[in-house]
Short mmCIF file of C-alpha atoms in Angstrom, two decimals:
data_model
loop_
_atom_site.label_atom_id
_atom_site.label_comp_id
_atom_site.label_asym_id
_atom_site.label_seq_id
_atom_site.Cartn_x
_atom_site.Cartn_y
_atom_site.Cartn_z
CA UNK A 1 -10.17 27.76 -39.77
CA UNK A 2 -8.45 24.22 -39.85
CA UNK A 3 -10.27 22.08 -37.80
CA UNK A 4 -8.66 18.40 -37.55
CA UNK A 5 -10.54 15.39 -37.17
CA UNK A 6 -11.67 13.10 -33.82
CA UNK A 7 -8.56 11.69 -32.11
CA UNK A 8 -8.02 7.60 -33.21
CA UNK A 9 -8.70 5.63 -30.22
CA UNK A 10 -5.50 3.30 -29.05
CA UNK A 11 -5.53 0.17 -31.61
CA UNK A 12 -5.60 -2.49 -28.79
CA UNK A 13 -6.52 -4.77 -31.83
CA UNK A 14 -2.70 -6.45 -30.94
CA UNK A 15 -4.27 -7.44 -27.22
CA UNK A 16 -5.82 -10.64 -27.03
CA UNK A 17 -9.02 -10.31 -25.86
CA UNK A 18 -9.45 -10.30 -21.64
CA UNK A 19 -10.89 -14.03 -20.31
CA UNK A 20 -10.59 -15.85 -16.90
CA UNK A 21 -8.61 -18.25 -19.29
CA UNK A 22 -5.67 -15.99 -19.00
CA UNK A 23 -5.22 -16.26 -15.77
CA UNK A 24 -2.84 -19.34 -13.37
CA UNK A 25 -3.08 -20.00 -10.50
CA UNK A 26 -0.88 -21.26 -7.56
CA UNK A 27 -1.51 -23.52 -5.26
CA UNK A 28 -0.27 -24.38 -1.55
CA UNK A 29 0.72 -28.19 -2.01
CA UNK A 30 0.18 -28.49 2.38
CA UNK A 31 -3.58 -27.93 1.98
CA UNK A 32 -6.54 -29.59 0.19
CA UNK A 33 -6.50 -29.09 -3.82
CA UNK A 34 -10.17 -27.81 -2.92
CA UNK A 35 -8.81 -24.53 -0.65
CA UNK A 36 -5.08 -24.27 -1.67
CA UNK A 37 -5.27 -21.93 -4.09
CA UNK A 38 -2.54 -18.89 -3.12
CA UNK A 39 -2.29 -16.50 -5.63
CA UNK A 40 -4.62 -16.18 -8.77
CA UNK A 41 -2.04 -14.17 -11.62
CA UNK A 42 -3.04 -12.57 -14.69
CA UNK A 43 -0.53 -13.95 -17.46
CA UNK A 44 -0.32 -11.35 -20.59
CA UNK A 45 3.32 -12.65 -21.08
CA UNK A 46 2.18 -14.50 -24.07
CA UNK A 47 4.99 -15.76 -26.45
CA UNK A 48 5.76 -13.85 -30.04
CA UNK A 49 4.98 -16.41 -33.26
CA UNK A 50 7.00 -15.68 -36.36
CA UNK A 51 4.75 -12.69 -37.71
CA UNK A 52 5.73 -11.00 -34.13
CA UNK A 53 1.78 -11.20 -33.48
CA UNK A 54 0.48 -13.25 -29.50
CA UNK A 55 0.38 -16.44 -30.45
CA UNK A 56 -2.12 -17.56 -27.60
CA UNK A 57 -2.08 -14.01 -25.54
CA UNK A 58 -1.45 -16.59 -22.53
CA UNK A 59 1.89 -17.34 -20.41
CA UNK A 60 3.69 -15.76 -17.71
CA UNK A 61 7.41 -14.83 -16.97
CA UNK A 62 8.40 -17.67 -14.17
CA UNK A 63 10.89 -15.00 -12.48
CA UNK A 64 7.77 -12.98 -12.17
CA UNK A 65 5.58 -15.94 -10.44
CA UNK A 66 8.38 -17.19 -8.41
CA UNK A 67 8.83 -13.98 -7.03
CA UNK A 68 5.60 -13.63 -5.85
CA UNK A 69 4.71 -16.75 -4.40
CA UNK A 70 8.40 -16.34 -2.35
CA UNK A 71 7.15 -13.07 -1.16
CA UNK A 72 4.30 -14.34 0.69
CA UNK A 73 6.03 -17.53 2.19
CA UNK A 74 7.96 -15.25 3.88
CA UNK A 75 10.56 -14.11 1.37
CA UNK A 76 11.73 -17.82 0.70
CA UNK A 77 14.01 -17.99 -3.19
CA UNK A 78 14.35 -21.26 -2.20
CA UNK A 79 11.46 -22.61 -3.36
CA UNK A 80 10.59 -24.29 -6.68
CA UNK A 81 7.14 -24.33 -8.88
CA UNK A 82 5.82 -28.34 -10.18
CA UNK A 83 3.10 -29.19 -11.88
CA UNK A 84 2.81 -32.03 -9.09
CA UNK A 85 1.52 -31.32 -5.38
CA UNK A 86 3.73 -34.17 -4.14
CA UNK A 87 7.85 -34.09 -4.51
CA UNK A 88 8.11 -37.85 -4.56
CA UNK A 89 6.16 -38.27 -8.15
CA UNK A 90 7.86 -39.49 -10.87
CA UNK A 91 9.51 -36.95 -13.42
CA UNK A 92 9.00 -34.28 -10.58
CA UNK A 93 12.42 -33.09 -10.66
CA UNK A 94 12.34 -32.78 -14.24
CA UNK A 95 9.87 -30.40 -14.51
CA UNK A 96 11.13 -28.28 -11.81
CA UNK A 97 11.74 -24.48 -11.84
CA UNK A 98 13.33 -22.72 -10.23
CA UNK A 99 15.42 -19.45 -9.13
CA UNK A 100 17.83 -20.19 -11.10
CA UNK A 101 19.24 -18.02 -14.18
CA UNK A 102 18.01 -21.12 -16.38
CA UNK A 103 14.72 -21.24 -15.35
CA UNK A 104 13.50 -17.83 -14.40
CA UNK A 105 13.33 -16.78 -17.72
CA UNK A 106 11.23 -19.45 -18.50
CA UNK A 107 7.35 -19.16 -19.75
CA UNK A 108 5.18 -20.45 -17.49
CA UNK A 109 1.85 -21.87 -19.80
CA UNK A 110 -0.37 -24.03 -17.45
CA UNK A 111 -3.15 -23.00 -16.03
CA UNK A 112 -1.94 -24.26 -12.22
CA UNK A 113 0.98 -24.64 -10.49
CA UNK A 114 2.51 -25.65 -6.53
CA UNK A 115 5.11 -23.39 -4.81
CA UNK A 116 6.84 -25.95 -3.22
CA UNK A 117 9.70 -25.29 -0.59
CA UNK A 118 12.19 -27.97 0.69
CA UNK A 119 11.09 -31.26 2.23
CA UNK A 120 11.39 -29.98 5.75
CA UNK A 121 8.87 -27.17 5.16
CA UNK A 122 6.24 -27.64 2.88
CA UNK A 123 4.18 -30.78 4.88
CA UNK A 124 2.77 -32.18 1.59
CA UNK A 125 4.64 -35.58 2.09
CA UNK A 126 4.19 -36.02 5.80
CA UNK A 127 0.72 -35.88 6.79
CA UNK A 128 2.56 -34.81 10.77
CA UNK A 129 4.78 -32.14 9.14
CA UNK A 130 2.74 -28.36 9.12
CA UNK A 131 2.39 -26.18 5.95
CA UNK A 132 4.89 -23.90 5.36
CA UNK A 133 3.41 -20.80 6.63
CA UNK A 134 2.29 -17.79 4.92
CA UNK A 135 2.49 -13.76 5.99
CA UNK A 136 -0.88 -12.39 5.51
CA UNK A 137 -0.52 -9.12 4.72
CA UNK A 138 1.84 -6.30 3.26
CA UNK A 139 2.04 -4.86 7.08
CA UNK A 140 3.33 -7.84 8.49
CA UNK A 141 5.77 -8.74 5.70
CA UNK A 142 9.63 -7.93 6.93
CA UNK A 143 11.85 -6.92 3.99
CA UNK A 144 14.38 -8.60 3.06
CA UNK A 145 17.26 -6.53 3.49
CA UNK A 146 20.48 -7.82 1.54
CA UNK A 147 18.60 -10.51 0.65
CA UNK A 148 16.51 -10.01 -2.19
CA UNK A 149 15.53 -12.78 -4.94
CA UNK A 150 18.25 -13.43 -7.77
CA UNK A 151 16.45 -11.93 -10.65
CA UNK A 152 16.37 -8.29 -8.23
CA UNK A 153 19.67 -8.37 -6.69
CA UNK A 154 21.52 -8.95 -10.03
CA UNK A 155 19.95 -5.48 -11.31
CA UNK A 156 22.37 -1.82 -11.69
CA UNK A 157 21.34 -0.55 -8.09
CA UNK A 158 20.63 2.91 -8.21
CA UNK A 159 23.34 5.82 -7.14
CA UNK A 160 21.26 8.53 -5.19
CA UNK A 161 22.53 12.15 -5.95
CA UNK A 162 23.99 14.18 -3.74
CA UNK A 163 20.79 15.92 -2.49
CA UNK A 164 19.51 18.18 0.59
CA UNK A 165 18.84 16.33 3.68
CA UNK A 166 15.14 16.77 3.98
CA UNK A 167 12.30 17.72 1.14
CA UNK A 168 9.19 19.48 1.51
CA UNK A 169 6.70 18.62 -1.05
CA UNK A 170 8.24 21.39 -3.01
CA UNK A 171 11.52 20.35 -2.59
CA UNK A 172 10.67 16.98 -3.78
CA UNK A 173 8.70 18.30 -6.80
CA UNK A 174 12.13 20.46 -8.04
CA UNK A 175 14.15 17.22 -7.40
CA UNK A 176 12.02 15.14 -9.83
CA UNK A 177 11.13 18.01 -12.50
CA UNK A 178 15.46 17.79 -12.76
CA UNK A 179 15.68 14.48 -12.17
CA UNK A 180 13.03 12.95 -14.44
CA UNK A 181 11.97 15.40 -16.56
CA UNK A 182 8.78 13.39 -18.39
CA UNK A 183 6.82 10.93 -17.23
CA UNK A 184 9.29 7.77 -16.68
CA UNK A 185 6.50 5.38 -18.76
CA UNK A 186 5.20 7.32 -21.28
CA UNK A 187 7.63 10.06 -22.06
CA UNK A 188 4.70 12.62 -21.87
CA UNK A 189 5.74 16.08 -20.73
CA UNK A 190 2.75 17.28 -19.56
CA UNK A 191 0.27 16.66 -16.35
CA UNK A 192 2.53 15.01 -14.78
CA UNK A 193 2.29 13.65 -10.96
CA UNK A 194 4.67 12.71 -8.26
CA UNK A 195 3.98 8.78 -7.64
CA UNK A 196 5.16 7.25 -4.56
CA UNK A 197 6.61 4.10 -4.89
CA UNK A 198 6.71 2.78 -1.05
CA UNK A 199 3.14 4.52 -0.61
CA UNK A 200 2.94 7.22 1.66
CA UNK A 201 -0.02 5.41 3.62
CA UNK A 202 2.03 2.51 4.60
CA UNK A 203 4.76 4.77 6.43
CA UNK A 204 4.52 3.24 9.52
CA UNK A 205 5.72 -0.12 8.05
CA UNK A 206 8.76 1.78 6.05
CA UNK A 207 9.69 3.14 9.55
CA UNK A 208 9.27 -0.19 11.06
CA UNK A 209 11.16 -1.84 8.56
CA UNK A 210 14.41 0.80 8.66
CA UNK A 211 13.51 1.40 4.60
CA UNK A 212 15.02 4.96 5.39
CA UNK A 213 18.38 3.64 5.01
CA UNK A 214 17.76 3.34 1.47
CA UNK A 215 16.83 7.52 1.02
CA UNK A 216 18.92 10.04 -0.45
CA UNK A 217 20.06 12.14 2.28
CA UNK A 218 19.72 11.89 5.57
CA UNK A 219 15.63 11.78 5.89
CA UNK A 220 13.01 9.46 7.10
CA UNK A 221 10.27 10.95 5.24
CA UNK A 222 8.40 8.35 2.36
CA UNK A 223 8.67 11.87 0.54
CA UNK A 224 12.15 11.24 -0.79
CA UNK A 225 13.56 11.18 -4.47
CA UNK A 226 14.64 7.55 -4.20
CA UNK A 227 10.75 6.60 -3.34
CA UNK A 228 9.46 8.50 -5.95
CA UNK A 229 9.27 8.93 -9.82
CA UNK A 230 7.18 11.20 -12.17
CA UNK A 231 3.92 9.63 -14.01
CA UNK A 232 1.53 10.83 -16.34
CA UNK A 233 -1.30 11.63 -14.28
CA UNK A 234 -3.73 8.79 -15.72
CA UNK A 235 -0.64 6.28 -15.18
CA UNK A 236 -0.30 7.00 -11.25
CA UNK A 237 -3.70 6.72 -10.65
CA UNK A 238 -3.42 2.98 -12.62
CA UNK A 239 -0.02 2.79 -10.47
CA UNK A 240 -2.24 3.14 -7.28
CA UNK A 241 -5.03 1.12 -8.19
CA UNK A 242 -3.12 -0.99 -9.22
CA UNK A 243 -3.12 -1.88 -12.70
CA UNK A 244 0.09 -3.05 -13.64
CA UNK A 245 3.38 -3.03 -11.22
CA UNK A 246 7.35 -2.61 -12.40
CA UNK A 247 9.62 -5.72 -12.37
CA UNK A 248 13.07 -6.89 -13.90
CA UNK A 249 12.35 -8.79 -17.01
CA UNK A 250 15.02 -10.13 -17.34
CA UNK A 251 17.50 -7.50 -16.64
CA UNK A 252 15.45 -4.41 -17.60
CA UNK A 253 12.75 -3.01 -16.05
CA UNK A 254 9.50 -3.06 -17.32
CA UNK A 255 5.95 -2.66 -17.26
CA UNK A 256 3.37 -5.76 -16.58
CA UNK A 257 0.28 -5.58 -16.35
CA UNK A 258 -1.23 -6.47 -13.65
CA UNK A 259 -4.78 -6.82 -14.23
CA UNK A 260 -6.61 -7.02 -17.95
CA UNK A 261 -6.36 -4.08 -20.37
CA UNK A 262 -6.56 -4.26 -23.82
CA UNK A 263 -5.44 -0.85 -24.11
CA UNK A 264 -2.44 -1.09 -21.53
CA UNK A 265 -1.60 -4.28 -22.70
CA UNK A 266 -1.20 -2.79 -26.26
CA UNK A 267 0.49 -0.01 -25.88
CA UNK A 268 3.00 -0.73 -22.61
CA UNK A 269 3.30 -3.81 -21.69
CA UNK A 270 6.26 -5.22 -21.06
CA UNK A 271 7.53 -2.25 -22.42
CA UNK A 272 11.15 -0.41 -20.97
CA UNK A 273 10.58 2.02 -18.47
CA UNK A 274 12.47 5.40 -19.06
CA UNK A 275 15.51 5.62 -17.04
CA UNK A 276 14.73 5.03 -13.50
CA UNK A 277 16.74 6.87 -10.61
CA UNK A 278 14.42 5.04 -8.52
CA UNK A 279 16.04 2.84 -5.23
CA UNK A 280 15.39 -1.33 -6.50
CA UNK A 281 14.66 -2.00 -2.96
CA UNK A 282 11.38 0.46 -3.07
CA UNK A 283 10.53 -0.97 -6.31
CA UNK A 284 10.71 -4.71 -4.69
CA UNK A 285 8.55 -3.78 -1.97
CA UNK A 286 6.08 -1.38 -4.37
CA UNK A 287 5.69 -5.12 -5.90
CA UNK A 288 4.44 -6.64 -2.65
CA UNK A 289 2.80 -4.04 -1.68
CA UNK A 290 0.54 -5.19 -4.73
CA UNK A 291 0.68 -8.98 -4.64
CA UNK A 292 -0.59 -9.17 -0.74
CA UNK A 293 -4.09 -7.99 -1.78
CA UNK A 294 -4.66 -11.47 -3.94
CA UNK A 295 -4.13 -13.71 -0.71
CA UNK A 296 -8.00 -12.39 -0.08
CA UNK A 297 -8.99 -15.70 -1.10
CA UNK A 298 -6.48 -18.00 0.66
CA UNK A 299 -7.16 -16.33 3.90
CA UNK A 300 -11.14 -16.54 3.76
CA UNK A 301 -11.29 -19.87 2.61
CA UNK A 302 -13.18 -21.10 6.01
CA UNK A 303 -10.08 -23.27 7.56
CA UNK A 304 -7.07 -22.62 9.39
CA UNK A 305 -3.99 -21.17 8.05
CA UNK A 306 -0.34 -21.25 9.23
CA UNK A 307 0.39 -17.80 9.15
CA UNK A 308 3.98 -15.77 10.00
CA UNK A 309 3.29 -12.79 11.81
CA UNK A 310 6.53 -9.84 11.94
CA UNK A 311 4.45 -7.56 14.25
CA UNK A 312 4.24 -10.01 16.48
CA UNK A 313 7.07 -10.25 18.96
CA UNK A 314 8.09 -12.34 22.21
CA UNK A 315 7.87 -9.28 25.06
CA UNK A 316 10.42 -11.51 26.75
CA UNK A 317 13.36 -11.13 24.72
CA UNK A 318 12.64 -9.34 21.96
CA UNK A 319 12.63 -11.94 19.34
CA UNK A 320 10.02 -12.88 16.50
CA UNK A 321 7.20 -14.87 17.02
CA UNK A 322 7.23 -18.59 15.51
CA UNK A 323 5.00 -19.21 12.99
CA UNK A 324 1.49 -19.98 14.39
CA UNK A 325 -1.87 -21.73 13.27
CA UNK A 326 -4.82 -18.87 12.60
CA UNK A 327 -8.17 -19.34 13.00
CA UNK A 328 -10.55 -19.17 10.07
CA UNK A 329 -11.99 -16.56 12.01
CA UNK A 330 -8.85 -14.91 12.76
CA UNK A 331 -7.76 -15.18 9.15
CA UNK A 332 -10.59 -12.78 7.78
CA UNK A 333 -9.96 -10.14 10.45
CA UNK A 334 -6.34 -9.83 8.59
CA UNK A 335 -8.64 -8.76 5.33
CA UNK A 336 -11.47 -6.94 7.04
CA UNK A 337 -9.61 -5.09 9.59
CA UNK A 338 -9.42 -1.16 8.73
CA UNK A 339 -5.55 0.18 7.56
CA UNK A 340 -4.44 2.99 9.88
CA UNK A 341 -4.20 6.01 7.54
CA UNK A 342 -0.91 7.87 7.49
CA UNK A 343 -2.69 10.93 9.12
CA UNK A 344 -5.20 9.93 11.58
CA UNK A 345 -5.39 13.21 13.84
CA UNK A 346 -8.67 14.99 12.68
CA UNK A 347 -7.31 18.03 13.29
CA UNK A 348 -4.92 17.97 10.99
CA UNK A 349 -6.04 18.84 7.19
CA UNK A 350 -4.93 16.72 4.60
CA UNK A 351 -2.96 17.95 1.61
CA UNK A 352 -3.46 17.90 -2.28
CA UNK A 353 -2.31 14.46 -3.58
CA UNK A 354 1.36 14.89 -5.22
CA UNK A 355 -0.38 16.70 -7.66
CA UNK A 356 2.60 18.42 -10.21
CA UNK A 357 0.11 20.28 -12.52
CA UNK A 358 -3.04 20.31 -13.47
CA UNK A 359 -2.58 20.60 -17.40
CA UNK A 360 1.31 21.35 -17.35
CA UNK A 361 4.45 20.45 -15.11
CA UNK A 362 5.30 24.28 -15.35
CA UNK A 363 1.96 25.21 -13.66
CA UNK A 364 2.54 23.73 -10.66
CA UNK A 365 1.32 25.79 -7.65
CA UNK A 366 4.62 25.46 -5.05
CA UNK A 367 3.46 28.44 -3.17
CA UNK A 368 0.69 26.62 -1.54
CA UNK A 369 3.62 24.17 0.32
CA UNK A 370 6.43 27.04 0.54
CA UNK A 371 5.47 28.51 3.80
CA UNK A 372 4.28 26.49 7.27
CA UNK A 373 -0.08 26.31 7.30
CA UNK A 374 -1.07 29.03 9.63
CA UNK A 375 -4.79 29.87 10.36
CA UNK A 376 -5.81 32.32 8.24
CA UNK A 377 -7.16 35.91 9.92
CA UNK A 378 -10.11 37.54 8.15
CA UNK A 379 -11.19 40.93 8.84
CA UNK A 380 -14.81 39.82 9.57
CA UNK A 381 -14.82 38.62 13.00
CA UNK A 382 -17.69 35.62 12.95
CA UNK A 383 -15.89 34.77 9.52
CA UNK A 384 -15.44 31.00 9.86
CA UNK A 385 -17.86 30.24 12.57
CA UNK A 386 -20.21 29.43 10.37
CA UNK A 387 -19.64 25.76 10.33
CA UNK A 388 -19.83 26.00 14.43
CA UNK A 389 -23.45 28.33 14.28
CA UNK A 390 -25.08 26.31 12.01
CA UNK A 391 -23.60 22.31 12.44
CA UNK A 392 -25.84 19.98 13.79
CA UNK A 393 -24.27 18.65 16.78
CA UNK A 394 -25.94 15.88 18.72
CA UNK A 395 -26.19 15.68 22.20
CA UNK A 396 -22.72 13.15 23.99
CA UNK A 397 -23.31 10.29 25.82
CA UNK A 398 -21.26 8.23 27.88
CA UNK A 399 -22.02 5.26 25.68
CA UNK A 400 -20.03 6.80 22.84
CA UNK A 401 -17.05 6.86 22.04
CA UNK A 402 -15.20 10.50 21.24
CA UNK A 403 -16.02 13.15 18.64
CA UNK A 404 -12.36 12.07 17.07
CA UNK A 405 -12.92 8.68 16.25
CA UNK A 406 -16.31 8.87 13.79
CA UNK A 407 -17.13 5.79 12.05
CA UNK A 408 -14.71 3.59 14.75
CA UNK A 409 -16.31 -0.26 14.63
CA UNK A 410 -17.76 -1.43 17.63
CA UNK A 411 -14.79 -3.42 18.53
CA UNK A 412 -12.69 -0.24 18.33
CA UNK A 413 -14.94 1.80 20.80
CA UNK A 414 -15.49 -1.93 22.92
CA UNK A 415 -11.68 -1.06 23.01
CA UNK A 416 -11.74 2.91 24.00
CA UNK A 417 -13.71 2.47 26.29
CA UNK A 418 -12.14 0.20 28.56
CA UNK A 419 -8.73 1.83 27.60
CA UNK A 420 -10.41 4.96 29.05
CA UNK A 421 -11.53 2.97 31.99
CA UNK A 422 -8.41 1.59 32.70
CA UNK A 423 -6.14 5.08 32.59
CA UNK A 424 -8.80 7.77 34.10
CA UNK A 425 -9.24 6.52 37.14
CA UNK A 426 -10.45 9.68 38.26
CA UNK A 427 -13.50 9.58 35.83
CA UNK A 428 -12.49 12.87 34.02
CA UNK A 429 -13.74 11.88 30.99
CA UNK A 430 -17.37 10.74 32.60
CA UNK A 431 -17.50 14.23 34.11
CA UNK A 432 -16.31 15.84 30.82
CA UNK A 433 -19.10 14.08 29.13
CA UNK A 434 -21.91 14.80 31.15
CA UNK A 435 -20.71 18.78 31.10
CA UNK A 436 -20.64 19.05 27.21
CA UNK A 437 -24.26 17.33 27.43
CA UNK A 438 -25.32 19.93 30.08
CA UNK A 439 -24.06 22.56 27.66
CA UNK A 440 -26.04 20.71 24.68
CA UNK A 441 -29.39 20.98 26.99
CA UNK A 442 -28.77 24.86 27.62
CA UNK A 443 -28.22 24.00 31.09
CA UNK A 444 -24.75 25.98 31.36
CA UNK A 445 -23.77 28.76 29.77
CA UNK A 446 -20.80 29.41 27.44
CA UNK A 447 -18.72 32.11 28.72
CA UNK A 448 -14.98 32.47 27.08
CA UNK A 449 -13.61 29.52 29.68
CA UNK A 450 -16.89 27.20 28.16
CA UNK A 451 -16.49 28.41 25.24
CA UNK A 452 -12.70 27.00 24.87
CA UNK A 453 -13.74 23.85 26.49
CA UNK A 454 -16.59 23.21 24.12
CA UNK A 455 -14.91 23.27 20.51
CA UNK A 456 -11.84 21.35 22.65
CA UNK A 457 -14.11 18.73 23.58
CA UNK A 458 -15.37 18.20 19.88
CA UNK A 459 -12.20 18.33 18.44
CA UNK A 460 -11.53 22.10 17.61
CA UNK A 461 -9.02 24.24 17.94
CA UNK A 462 -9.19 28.32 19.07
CA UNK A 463 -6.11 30.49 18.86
CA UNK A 464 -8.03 33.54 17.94
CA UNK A 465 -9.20 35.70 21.28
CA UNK A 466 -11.69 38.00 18.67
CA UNK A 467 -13.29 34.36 17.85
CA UNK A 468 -13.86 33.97 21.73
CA UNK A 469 -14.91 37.64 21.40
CA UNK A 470 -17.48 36.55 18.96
CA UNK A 471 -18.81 33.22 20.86
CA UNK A 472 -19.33 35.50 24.28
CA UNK A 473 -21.48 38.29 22.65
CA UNK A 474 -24.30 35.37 21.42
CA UNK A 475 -22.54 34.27 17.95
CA UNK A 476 -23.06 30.12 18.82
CA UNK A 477 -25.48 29.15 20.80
#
């Protein structure tokens, strides 16, 4: 029998190798040079010498930076980088750049710049004028509809298909295995994975922000063919993480990496994506979705921060908040505050990942999403009690908060609580409490009316009446 030889690892010999060298930084020219650091980007863009080897393996594409640093001022393409924190130095204007089709293409190759934005808004020359303020976070970021930056809106916009209205996971996979056919990076036909680009966690801000309008079909639902693309399964989960996002360089998109990889940064880097039947304005907001993460730094950096808040609105008339001055305190909370999860009901199961196939696209197992999730019906009647018999449920008490919130912070059950307080004036919940703790004791018994009202109070359901059967004739205790 033939028996080949081990696999050659990925010659990533072409990378330079990974150092904090490789990195710039930009700064906030309204702040101290000692806290006004921004955004911290990892530059692989490194510029090609004659014997098409990195020269340096440092530099980054100035569309790319620009973009980013106008993302979190609030989607400004106004602004400008310098090397100086002050416009009024001399040769300032000459070193400018900018949005423009000139500079964008540029390569950026010191290790610090300033975003600056016009006089009137950055407060670096006026000691009264404020910083121009900053959005913390990916939730509180508006998109900028019909208004994206130069180097996005000048891309082919994509044509959705004439499609069915609404997909079930399913119905999404068939669109893509047609659509895309191989994984849109690679070109790998095998274990392949539907990849979100909008993530399906941050629904709640694509609903807020009327993203549906950009869907094929009439749909709502993140799980639409212009929000998603096929991957190679090791690639999504580096998609997720993420490792390395998809931009416009400078009319193609491309891969760049987004964090060091001697392997990724070998192999694709920079390189064309497949054809992409993917909506641009997904792909712009896929991008912030990742930059928002590095303003960790800004935000904790112990002093107050301008900040512009989109969530938070004047109840008066409607309109947006102006831009306010946060706490240092208040800053964190934006980092250490817990993300809502797109399914937060604990009764509700979750669902296998976009998973297309475990080894193969053609062994993906539909069936499991064709039909609506019933409960299934076994012939055994204390079948699937088991987890109710033998659980080890602690006795309530009217100092916590409910079974459905486990692992709440104190300030979330600080905030139950008096939420209960406030809208059961009758105490039900009190009286509900003591019961189930009466029940806990063995001071009441659990007939089929108990019964019900026991798994309802810790968060079960019971549509079966033999399962009631069971419970009355001594099965749970």
């Amino acid at each position: 029998m033939y028996v080949r030889s081990a696999a050659t690892p990925p010659d990533a010999s072409l990378a330079p190798p990974t150092s904090q060298s490789r990195y710039i930084i930009f700064r906030h020219p309204g702040y101290d040079d000692a806290r006004n650091v921004l955004l911290k980007l990892f530059a692989p863009d490194a510029l090609l010498s004659s014997s098409s080897s990195p020269s340096s393996g440092f530099g980054l594409h100035a569309g790319y930076a620009l973009t980013a640093c106008g993302i979190v001022a609030g989607n400004r393409w106004d602004g400008w980088l310098s090397e100086h924190r002050h416009h009024n130095r001399d040769g300032d204007e000459l070193t400018r750049i900018t949005f423009g089709d000139v500079d964008r293409d540029k390569m950026l190759d010191k290790h610090s710049y300033y975003f600056h934005l016009p006089c009137n808004d950055d407060g670096d020359d006026d000691a009264l004028s404020p910083p121009y303020p900053i959005v913390p976070t990916f939730r509180e970021w508006p998109f900028p509809h019909d208004h994206l930056p130069p180097s996005w809106s000048q891309t082919t916009p994509f044509e959705p298909p004439e499609q069915p209205q609404t997909y079930s996971v399913s119905g999404l996979t068939t669109v893509l295995r047609q659509r895309d056919v191989t994984c849109r990076i690679t070109g790998h036909r095998e274990v392949l994975q539907i990849a979100h680009v909008c993530p399906q966690a941050e629904e709640d801000w694509y609903l807020r922000n009327g993203m549906p309008r950009y869907n094929a079909g009439n749909t709502e639902s993140v799980d639409n063919p212009a929000n998603a693309l096929l991957l190679r399964a090791d690639m999504h989960i580096a998609f997720d993480k993420p490792s390395f996002v998809l931009v416009p360089k400078p009319a193609n998109f491309v891969l760049h990496l987004f964090e060091p990889s001697r392997e990724f940064e070998s192999l694709y880097h920079n390189r064309a994506m497949q054809s992409l039947e993917v909506n641009v304005e997904f792909l712009f907001a896929r991008f912030a979705w990742t930059i928002f993460p590095l303003l960790a730094s800004f935000l904790k950096g112990k002093v107050q921060r301008r900040l512009r808040l989109s969530t938070t609105i004047n109840e008066a008339n409607g309109a947006e908040m102006t831009p306010i001055f946060a706490s240092a305190e208040q800053c964190e909370n934006f980092i250490t505050k817990t993300p809502k999860s797109r399914n937060s009901n604990p009764k509700k199961r979750g669902r296998t990942e976009d998973s297309i196939a475990d080894g193969n696209i053609g062994s993906l197992r539909e069936e499991e999403y064709q039909q609506p999730r019933k409960r299934h019906r076994h012939s055994g009647p204390a079948h699937g009690l088991v987890n109710i018999k033998t659980a080890s449920v602690e006795a309530p008490s009217l100092n916590e908060s409910s079974p459905a919130t486990p692992g709440a912070t104190s300030l979330q059950q600080e905030w139950l609580q008096q939420e209960r307080l406030r809208s059961d004036t009758d105490l039900r919940w009190e009286k509900e409490v003591a019961w189930a703790a009466e029940v806990y004791k063995g001071g009441i018994t659990l007939g089929e009316a108990n019964a019900r009202r026991w798994l309802e109070f810790n968060g079960g359901e019971l549509e079966d009446c033999r399962l009631l059967k069971v419970i009355e004739d001594g099965s749970i205790e």
